[in-house]
Coordinates of C-alpha atoms in Angstrom, one line a residue:
X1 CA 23.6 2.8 -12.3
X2 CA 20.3 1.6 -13.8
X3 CA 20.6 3.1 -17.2
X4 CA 17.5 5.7 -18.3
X5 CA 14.1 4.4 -18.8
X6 CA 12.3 7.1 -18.2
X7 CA 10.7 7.7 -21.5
X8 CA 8.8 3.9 -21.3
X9 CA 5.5 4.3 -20.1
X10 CA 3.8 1.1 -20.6
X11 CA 4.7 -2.5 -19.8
X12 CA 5.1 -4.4 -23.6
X13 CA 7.5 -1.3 -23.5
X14 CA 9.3 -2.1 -20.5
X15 CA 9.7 -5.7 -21.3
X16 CA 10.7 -5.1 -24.5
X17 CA 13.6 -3.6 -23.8
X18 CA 15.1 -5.2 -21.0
X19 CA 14.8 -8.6 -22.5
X20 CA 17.2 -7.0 -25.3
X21 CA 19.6 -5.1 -22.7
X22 CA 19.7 -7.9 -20.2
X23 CA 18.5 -10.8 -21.4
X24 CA 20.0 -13.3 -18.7
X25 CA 19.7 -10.8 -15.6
X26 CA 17.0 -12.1 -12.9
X27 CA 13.8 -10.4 -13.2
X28 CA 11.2 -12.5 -11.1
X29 CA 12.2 -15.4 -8.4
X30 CA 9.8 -17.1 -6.2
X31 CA 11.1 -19.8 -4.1
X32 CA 12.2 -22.3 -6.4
X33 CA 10.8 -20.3 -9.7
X34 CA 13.5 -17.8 -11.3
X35 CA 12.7 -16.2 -14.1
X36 CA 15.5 -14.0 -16.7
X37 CA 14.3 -10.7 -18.3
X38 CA 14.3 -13.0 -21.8
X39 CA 12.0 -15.3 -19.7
X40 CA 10.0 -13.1 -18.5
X41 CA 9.7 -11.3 -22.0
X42 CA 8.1 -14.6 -24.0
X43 CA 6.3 -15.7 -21.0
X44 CA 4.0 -12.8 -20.9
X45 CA 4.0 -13.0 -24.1
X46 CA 2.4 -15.7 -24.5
X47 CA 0.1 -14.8 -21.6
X48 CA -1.0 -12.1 -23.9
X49 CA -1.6 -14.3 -27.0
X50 CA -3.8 -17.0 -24.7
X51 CA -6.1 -14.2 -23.2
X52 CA -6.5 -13.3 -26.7
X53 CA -7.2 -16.2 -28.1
X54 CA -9.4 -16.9 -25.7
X55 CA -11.7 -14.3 -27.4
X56 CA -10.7 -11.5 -24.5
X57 CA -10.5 -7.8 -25.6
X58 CA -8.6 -4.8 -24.9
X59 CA -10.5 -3.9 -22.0
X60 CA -11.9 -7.2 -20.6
X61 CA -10.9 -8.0 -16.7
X62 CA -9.2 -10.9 -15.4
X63 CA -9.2 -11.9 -11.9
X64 CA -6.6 -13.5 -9.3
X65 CA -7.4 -15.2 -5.9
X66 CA -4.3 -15.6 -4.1
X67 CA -1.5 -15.2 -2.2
X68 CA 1.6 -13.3 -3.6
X69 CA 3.5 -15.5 -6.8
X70 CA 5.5 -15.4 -9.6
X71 CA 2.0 -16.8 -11.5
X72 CA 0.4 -13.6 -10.6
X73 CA 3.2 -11.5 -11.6
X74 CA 3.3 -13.4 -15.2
X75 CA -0.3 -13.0 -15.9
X76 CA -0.3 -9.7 -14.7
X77 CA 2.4 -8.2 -16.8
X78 CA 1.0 -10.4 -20.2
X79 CA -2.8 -9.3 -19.5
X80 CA -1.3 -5.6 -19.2
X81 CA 0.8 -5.9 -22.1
X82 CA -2.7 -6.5 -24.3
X83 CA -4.7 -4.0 -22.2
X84 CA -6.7 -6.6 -20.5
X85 CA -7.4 -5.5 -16.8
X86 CA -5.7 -7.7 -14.0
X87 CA -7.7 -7.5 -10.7
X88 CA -6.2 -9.2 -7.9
X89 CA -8.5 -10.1 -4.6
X90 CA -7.5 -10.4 -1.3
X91 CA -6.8 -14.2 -0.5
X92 CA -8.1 -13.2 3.4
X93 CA -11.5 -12.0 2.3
X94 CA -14.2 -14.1 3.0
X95 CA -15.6 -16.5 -0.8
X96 CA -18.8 -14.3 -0.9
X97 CA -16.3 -10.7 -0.4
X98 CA -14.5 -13.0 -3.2
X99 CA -17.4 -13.2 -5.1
X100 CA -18.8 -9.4 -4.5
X101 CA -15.4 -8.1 -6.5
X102 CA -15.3 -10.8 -9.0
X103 CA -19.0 -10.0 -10.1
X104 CA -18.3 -6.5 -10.1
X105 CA -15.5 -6.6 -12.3
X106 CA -17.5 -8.9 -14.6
X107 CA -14.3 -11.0 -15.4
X108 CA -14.2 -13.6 -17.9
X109 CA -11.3 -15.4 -15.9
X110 CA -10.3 -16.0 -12.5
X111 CA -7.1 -17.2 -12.0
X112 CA -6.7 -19.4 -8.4
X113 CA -3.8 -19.2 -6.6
X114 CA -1.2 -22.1 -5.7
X115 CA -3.4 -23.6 -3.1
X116 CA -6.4 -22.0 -4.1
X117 CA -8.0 -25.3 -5.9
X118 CA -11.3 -25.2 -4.6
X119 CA -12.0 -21.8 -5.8
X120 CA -14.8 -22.7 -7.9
X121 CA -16.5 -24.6 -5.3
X122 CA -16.6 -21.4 -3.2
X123 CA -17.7 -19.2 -5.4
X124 CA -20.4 -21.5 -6.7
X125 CA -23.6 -20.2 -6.4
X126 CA -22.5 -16.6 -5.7
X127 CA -21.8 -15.4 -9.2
X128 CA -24.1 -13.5 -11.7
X129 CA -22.0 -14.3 -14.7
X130 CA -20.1 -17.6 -16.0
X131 CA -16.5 -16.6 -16.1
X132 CA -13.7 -19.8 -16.6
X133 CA -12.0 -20.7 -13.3
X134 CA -8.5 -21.6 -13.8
X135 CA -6.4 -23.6 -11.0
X136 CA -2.6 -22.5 -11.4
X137 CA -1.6 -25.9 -12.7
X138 CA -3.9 -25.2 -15.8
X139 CA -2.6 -21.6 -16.1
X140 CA 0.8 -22.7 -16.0
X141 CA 0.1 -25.2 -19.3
X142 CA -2.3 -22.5 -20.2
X143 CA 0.8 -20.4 -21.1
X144 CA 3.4 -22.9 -21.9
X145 CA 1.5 -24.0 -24.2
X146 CA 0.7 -21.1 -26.1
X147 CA 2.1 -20.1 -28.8
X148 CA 3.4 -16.2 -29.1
X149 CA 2.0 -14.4 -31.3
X150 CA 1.4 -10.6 -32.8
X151 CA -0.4 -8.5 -30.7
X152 CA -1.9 -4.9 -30.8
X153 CA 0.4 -3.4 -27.1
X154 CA -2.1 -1.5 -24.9
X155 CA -1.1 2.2 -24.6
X156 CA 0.2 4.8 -22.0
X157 CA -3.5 5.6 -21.2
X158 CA -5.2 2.2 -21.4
X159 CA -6.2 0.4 -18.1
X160 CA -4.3 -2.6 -17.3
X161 CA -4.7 -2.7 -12.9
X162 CA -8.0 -2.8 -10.9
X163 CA -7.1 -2.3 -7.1
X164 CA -10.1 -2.9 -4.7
X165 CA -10.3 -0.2 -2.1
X166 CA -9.9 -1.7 1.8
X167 CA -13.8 -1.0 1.9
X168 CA -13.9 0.3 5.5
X169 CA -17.1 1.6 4.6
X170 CA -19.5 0.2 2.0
X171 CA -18.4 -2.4 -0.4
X172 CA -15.0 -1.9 -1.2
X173 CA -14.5 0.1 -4.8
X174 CA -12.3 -0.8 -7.8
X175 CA -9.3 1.7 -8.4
X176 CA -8.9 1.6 -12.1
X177 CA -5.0 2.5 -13.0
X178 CA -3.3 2.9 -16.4
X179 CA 0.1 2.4 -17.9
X180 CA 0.8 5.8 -17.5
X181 CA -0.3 6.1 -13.8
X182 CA 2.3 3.1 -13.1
X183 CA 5.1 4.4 -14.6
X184 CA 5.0 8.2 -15.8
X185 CA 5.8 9.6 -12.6
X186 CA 9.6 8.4 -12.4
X187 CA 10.5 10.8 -15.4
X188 CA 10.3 13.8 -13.3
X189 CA 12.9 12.5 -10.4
X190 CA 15.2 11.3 -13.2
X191 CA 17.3 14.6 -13.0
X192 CA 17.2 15.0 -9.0
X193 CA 20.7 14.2 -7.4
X194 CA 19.0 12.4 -4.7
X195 CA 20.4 8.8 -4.4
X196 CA 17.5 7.0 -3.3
X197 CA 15.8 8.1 -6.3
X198 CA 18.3 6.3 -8.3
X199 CA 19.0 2.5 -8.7
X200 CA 22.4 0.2 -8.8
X201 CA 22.4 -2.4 -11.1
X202 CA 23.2 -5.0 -8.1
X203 CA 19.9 -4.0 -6.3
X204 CA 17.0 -6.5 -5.6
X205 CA 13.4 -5.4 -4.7
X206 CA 11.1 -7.5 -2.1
X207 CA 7.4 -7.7 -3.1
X208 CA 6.0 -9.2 0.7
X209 CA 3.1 -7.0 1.1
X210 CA -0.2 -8.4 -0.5
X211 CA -0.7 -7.7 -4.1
X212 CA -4.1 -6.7 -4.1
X213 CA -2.9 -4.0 -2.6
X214 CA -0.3 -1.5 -4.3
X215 CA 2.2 -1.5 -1.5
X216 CA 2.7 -5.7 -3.1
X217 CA 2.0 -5.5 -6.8
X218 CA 3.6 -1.5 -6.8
X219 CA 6.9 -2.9 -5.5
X220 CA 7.2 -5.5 -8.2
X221 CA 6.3 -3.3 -10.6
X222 CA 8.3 -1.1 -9.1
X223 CA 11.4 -3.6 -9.6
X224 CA 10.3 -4.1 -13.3
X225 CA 10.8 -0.5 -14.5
X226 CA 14.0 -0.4 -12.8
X227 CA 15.3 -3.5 -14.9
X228 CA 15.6 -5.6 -11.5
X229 CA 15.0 -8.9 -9.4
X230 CA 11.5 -8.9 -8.3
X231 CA 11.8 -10.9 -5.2
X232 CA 8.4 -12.6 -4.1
X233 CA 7.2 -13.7 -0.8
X234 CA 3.8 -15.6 -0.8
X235 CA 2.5 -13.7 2.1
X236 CA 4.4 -11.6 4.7
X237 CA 6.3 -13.6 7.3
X238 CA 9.4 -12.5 9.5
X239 CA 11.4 -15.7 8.9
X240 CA 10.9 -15.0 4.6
X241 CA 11.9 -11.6 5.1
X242 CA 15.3 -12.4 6.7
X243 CA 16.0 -15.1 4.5
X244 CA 15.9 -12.8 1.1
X245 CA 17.9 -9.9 2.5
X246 CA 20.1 -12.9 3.5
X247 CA 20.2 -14.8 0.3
X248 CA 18.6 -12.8 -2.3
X249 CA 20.3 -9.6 -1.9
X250 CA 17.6 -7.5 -1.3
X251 CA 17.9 -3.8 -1.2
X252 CA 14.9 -2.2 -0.6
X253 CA 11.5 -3.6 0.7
X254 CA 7.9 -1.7 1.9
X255 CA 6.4 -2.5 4.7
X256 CA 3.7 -1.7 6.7
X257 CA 4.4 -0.4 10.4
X258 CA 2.2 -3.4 12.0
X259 CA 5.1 -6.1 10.1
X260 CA 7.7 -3.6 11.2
X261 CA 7.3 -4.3 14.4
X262 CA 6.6 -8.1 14.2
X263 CA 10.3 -7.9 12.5
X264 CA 11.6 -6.4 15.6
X265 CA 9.7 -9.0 17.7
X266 CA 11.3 -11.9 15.9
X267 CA 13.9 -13.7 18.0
X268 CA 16.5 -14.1 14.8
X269 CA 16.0 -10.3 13.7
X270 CA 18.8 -9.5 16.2
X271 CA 21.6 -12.0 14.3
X272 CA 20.5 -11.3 10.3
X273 CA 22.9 -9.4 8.4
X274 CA 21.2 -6.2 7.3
X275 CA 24.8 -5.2 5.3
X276 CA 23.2 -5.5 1.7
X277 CA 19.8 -3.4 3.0
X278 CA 19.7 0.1 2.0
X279 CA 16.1 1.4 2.0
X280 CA 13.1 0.5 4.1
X281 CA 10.2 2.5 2.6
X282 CA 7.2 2.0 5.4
X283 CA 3.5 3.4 5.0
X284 CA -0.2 2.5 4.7
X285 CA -0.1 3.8 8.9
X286 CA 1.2 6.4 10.9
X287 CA 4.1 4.9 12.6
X288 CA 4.4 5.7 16.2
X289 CA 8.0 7.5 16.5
X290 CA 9.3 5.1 19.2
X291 CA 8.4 2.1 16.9
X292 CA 10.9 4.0 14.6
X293 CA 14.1 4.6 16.6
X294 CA 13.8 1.0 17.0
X295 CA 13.7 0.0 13.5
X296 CA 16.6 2.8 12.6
X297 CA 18.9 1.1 15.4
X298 CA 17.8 -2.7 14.3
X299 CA 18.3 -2.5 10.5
X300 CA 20.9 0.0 9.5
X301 CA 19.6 0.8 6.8
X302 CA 17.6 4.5 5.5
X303 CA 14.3 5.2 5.8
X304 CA 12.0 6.8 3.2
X305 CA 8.3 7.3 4.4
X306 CA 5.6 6.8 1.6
X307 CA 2.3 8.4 1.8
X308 CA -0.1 7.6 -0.6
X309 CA -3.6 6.1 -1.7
X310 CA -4.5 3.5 -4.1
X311 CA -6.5 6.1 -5.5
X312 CA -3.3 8.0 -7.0
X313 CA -0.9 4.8 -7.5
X314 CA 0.1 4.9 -4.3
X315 CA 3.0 7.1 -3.6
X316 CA 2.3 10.8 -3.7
X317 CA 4.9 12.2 -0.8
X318 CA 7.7 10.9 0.5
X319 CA 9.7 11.8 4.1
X320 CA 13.5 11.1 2.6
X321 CA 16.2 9.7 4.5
X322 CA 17.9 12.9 5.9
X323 CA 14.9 13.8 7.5
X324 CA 14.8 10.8 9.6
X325 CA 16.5 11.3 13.0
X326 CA 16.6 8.3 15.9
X327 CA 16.8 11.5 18.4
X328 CA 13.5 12.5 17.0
X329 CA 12.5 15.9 15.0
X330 CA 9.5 17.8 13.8
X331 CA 9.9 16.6 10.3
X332 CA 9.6 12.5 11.4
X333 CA 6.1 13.0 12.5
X334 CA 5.7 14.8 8.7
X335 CA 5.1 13.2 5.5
X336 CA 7.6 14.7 3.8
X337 CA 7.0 16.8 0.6
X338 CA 4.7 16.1 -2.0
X339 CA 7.5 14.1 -5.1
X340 CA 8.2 15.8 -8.5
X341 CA 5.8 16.4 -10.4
X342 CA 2.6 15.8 -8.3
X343 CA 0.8 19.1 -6.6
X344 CA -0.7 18.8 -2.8
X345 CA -3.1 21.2 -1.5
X346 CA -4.3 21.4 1.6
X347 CA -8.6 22.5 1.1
X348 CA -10.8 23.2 3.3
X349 CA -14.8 22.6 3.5
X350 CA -15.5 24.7 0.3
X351 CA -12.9 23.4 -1.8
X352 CA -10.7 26.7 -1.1
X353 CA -7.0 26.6 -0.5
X354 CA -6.1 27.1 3.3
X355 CA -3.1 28.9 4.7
X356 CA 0.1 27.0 5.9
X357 CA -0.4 25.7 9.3
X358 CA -4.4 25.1 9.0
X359 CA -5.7 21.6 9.1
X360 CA -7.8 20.2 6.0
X361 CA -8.3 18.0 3.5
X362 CA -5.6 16.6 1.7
X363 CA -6.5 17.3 -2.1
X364 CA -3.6 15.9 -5.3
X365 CA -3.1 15.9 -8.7
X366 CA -0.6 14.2 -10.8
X367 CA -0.5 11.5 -13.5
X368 CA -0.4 8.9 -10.6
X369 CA -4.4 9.8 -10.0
X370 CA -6.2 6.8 -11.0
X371 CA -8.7 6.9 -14.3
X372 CA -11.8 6.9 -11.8
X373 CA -13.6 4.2 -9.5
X374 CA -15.0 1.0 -12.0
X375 CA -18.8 1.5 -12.9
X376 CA -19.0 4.2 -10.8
X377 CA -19.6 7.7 -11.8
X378 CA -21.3 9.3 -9.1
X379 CA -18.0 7.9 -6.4
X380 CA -15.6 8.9 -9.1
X381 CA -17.4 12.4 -9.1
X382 CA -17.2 12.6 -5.5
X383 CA -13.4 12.0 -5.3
X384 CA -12.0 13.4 -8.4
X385 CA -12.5 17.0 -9.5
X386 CA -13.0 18.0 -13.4
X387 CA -9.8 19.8 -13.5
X388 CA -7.6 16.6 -12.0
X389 CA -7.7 16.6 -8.0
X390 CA -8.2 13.5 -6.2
X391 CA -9.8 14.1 -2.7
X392 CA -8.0 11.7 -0.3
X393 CA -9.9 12.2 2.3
X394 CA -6.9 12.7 4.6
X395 CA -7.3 15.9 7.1
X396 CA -3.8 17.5 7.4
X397 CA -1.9 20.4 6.7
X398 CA 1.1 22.1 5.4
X399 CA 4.4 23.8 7.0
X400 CA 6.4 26.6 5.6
X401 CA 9.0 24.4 4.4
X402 CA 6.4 22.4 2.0
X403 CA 6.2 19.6 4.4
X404 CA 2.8 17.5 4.5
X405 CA 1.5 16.4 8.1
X406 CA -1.8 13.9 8.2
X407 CA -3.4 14.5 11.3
X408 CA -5.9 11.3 10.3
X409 CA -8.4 10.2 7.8
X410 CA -11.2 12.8 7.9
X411 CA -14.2 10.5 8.8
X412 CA -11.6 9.1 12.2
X413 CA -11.5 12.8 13.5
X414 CA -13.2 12.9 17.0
X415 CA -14.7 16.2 17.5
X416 CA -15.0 16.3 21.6
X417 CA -16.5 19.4 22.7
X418 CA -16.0 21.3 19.7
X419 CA -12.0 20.7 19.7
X420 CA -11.0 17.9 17.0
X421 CA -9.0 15.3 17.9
X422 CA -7.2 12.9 15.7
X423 CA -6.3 9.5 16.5
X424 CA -2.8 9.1 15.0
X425 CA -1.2 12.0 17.2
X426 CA -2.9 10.4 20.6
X427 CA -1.7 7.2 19.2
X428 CA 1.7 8.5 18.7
X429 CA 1.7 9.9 22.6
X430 CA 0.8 6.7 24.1
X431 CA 2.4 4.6 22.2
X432 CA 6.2 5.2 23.9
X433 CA 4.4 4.0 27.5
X434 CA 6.5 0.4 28.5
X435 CA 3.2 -1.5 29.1
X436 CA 2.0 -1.2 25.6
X437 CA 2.9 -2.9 22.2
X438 CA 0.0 -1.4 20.5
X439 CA -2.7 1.8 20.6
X440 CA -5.5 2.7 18.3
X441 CA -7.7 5.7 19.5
X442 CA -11.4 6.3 19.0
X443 CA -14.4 8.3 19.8
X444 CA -17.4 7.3 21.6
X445 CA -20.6 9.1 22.3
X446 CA -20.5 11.2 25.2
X447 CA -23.7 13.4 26.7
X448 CA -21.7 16.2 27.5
X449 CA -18.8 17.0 25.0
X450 CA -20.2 14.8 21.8
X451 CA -17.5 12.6 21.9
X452 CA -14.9 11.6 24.2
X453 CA -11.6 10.2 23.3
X454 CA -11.0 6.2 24.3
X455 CA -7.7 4.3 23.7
X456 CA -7.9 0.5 23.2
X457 CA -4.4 -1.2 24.2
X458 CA -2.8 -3.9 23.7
X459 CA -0.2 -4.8 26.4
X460 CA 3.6 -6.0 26.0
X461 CA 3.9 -10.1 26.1
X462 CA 3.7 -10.1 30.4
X463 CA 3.3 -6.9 30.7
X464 CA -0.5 -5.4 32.8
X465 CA -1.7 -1.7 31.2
X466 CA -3.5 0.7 34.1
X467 CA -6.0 2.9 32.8
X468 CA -4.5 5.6 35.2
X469 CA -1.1 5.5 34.0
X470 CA -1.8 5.9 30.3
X471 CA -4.3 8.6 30.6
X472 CA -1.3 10.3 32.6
X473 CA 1.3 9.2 30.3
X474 CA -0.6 11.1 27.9
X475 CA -1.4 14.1 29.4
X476 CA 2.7 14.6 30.0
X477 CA 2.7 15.0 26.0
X478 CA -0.6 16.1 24.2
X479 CA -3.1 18.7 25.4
X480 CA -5.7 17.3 28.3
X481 CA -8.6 17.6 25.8
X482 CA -6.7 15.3 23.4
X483 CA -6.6 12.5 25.9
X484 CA -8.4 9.7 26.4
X485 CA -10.7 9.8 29.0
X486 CA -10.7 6.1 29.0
X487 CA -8.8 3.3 28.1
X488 CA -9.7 -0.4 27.2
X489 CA -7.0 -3.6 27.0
X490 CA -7.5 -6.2 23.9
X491 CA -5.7 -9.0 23.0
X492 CA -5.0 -7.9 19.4
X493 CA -6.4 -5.0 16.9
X494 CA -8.7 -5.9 14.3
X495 CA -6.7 -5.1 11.4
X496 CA -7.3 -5.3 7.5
X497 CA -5.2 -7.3 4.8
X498 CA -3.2 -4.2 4.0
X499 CA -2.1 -3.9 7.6
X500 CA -4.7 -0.5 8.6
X501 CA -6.5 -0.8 12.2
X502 CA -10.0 -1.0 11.3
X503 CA -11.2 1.6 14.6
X504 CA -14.9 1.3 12.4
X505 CA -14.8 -2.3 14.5
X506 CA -13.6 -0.8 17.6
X507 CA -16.0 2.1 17.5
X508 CA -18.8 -0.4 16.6
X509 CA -20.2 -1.6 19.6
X510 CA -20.1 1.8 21.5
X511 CA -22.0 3.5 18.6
X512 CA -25.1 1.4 18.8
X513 CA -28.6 2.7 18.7
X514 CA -26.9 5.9 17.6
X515 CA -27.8 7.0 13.7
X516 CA -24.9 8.0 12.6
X517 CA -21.1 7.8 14.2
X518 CA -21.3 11.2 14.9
X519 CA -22.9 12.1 18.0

């Protein structure tokens, strides 16, 4: 077993010591790039004594533009061992989204990506301050040729990771997290006798969900604080996947339930041999239960759902394996209880704590909840309580037994003649019907009840979706007044870099001429 870490609570800390305990052991491979814990140890290192040479403070934000890399992952860990703020950006926004983050996180760097070499001509003319834009050929002689020096380590409670909120709404917000909200949460599952909660020393991590997202940069920090292989993926891809379970080892990986499925769809998945794979932790998205009897009887391997927010660090409750069952169970559509040593509450409109069984807003506190929202006061006020509660904005409730069912984000309820209605558990009926591969569920205006309830489909490769069939699919399943009383066939669903159906575009062209989304 991993030996005891659970007192380190910052990365110089981290680093520190497993350079000493195992100095040769892999700690970061990309490709072609692998890095040892000793490696990885004077590397950042020397990231940390460039920045500050550079004149950069405790404090001061860098920026990265790219895809996933064992770059990103040095700088990160070297700007975070000197309390300077690492904010990585979406590679799939558009340059002037690019810009919109960079200028609001005022960074004096911004780091491109492998690939990214024309960064500075795209954000040329959108920014409001002067920062240095540095290709990764320069950052890579940036560090090896600096020269490592003494530094002051940032502490448990200093930032050190700015995480840009998916910005459904709005411009998207930065989630500012410390040392201690990485890392201070593992102490309290150190003394469970619950073996995914523990780590063998011949484990390996995959990191192949973005990294401006936690589900990337959490699971390579994730790999760091247990003292193993980070294994990195540029972007997501079925092919890269297979290949590092295959070759690399890899244990354990996150995805979301959109790349589950595109797994499954791969012609090889059937032939890779999933013998080394023990956990697949899956979130970000409800996961339709049908999608997951397919993935338990594909892969072989547990299942731990992970709900969370970037807001509190990402994972706040987790569904463990024995609660997953291929013959289906109340508990699967759950998830799962809240982990040691972070409350849940379920709240409802005046902040009071509801019974078990009533539906409302999913409320937490723990030392995963983030510092507050960057520059923002009046946002941070909004979502974060004086006494410690993040607001999630989730709408579910809890059972007797502790465990946490999200109906939906609060703003995607559909309220249809006074009745609400959310999306994930119409999604979750329909989603089983042969014709269709994918579901998301909206309301539209309606002059009667409000809202009515409208599924857009997209059908199986060959396959033809009729409206009839799904509405009566449905109504076998879920309550009349939950289904849809329409039904529209797409070719694909507009999704976000972190995998989330944005149903603000599908609801879009229905809503217009209307004030508000609510009708």
């Amino acid at each position: 077993m991993a030996r005891d870490v659970s007192d380190l609570v910052t990365f110089d800390e981290f680093l520190i010591h497993w350079a000493a305990d195992r100095p040769e052991r892999t700690a970061l491979r990309e490709d072609g790039h692998v890095y040892s814990y000793e490696d990885l140890d004077n590397l950042t290192a020397r990231v940390a004594s460039a920045l500050l040479a550079r004149g950069l403070v405790k404090g001061d934000r860098i920026a990265w533009i790219g895809k996933n890399s064992d770059l990103y992952f040095i700088l990160f860990y070297g700007a975070a061992r000197a309390g300077i703020v690492m904010a990585p950006i979406g590679w799939r926004l558009a340059p002037a989204e690019w810009a919109f983050i960079v200028n609001d996180t005022r960074a004096k760097m911004v780091f491109a990506g492998p690939g990214f070499d024309e960064l500075a001509g795209q954000l040329a003319d959108k920014l409001d301050h002067a920062p240095e834009i540095v290709t990764a050929d320069a950052a890579r002689a940036m560090i090896a040729g600096a020269e490592r020096t003494a530094f002051d380590p940032a502490g448990p409670d200093d930032a050190v990771l700015q995480l840009y909120t998916s910005g459904t709404t709005g411009n998207p917000k930065g989630a500012v997290l410390s040392n201690r909200n990485l890392f201070a949460l593992r102490k309290h599952s150190n003394d469970l006798d619950l073996p995914y909660t523990k780590w063998e020393e011949d484990e390996a991590v995959l990191v192949a969900m973005p990294c401006a997202h936690i589900g990337g940069t959490g699971l390579g920090i994730m790999a760091l604080a247990a003292g193993l292989p980070g294994i990195v993926l540029a972007e997501f891809n079925p092919d890269g996947v297979f290949d590092a379970v295959e070759q690399h080892g890899v244990t354990r990986f996150f995805m979301v339930p959109a790349a589950l499925q595109m797994l499954l769809m791969h012609p090889r998945c059937a032939s890779v041999d999933y013998g080394r794979l023990k956990y697949i932790l899956y979130g970000a998205a409800p996961i339709p239960l049908e999608l997951l009897r397919q993935c338990i009887q594909m892969f072989g391997a547990q299942f731990i759902q992970a709900y969370g927010m970037t807001e509190t660090t990402g994972t706040i409750s987790m569904l463990p394996p024995e609660d997953h069952d291929p013959a289906g169970n109340k508990r699967m559509r759950s998830a799962g209880k809240p982990l040691p040593g972070v409350e849940i509450q379920i709240v409802g409109a005046d902040g009071a704590e509801l019974p078990v069984g009533e539906v409302g807003e999913v409320v937490t506190r723990s030392s995963n909840n983030m510092l507050g929202y960057w520059n923002l006061p009046d946002a941070t006020a909004n979502t974060m309580s004086g006494d410690g509660w993040i607001r999630t904005g989730d709408a579910g409730y809890m059972d007797e037994d502790g465990y946490l069912f999200i109906h939906d984000r609060v703003k995607d309820m559909i309220i249809s003649g006074g009745e609400n209605v959310y999306p994930a558990e119409v999604e979750s009926a329909i989603f089983g019907h042969p014709a269709v591969q994918e579901v998301a569920v909206i309301g539209i205006p309606d002059a009667k009840w409000g809202e009515t309830v409208k599924a857009v489909c997209v059908p199986k490769p060959g396959a033809t979706i009729d409206e009839a069939d799904v509405i009566a699919w449905a109504r076998d399943r879920i309550a009349p007044f939950k289904c849809p009383r329409s039904v529209d066939v797409i070719a694909a669903l507009p999704r976000n870099a972190s995998g989330k159906i944005l149903r603000k575009d599908l609801r879009a062209p229905y809503w217009q001429g209307y004030e508000r989304m609510v009708n």
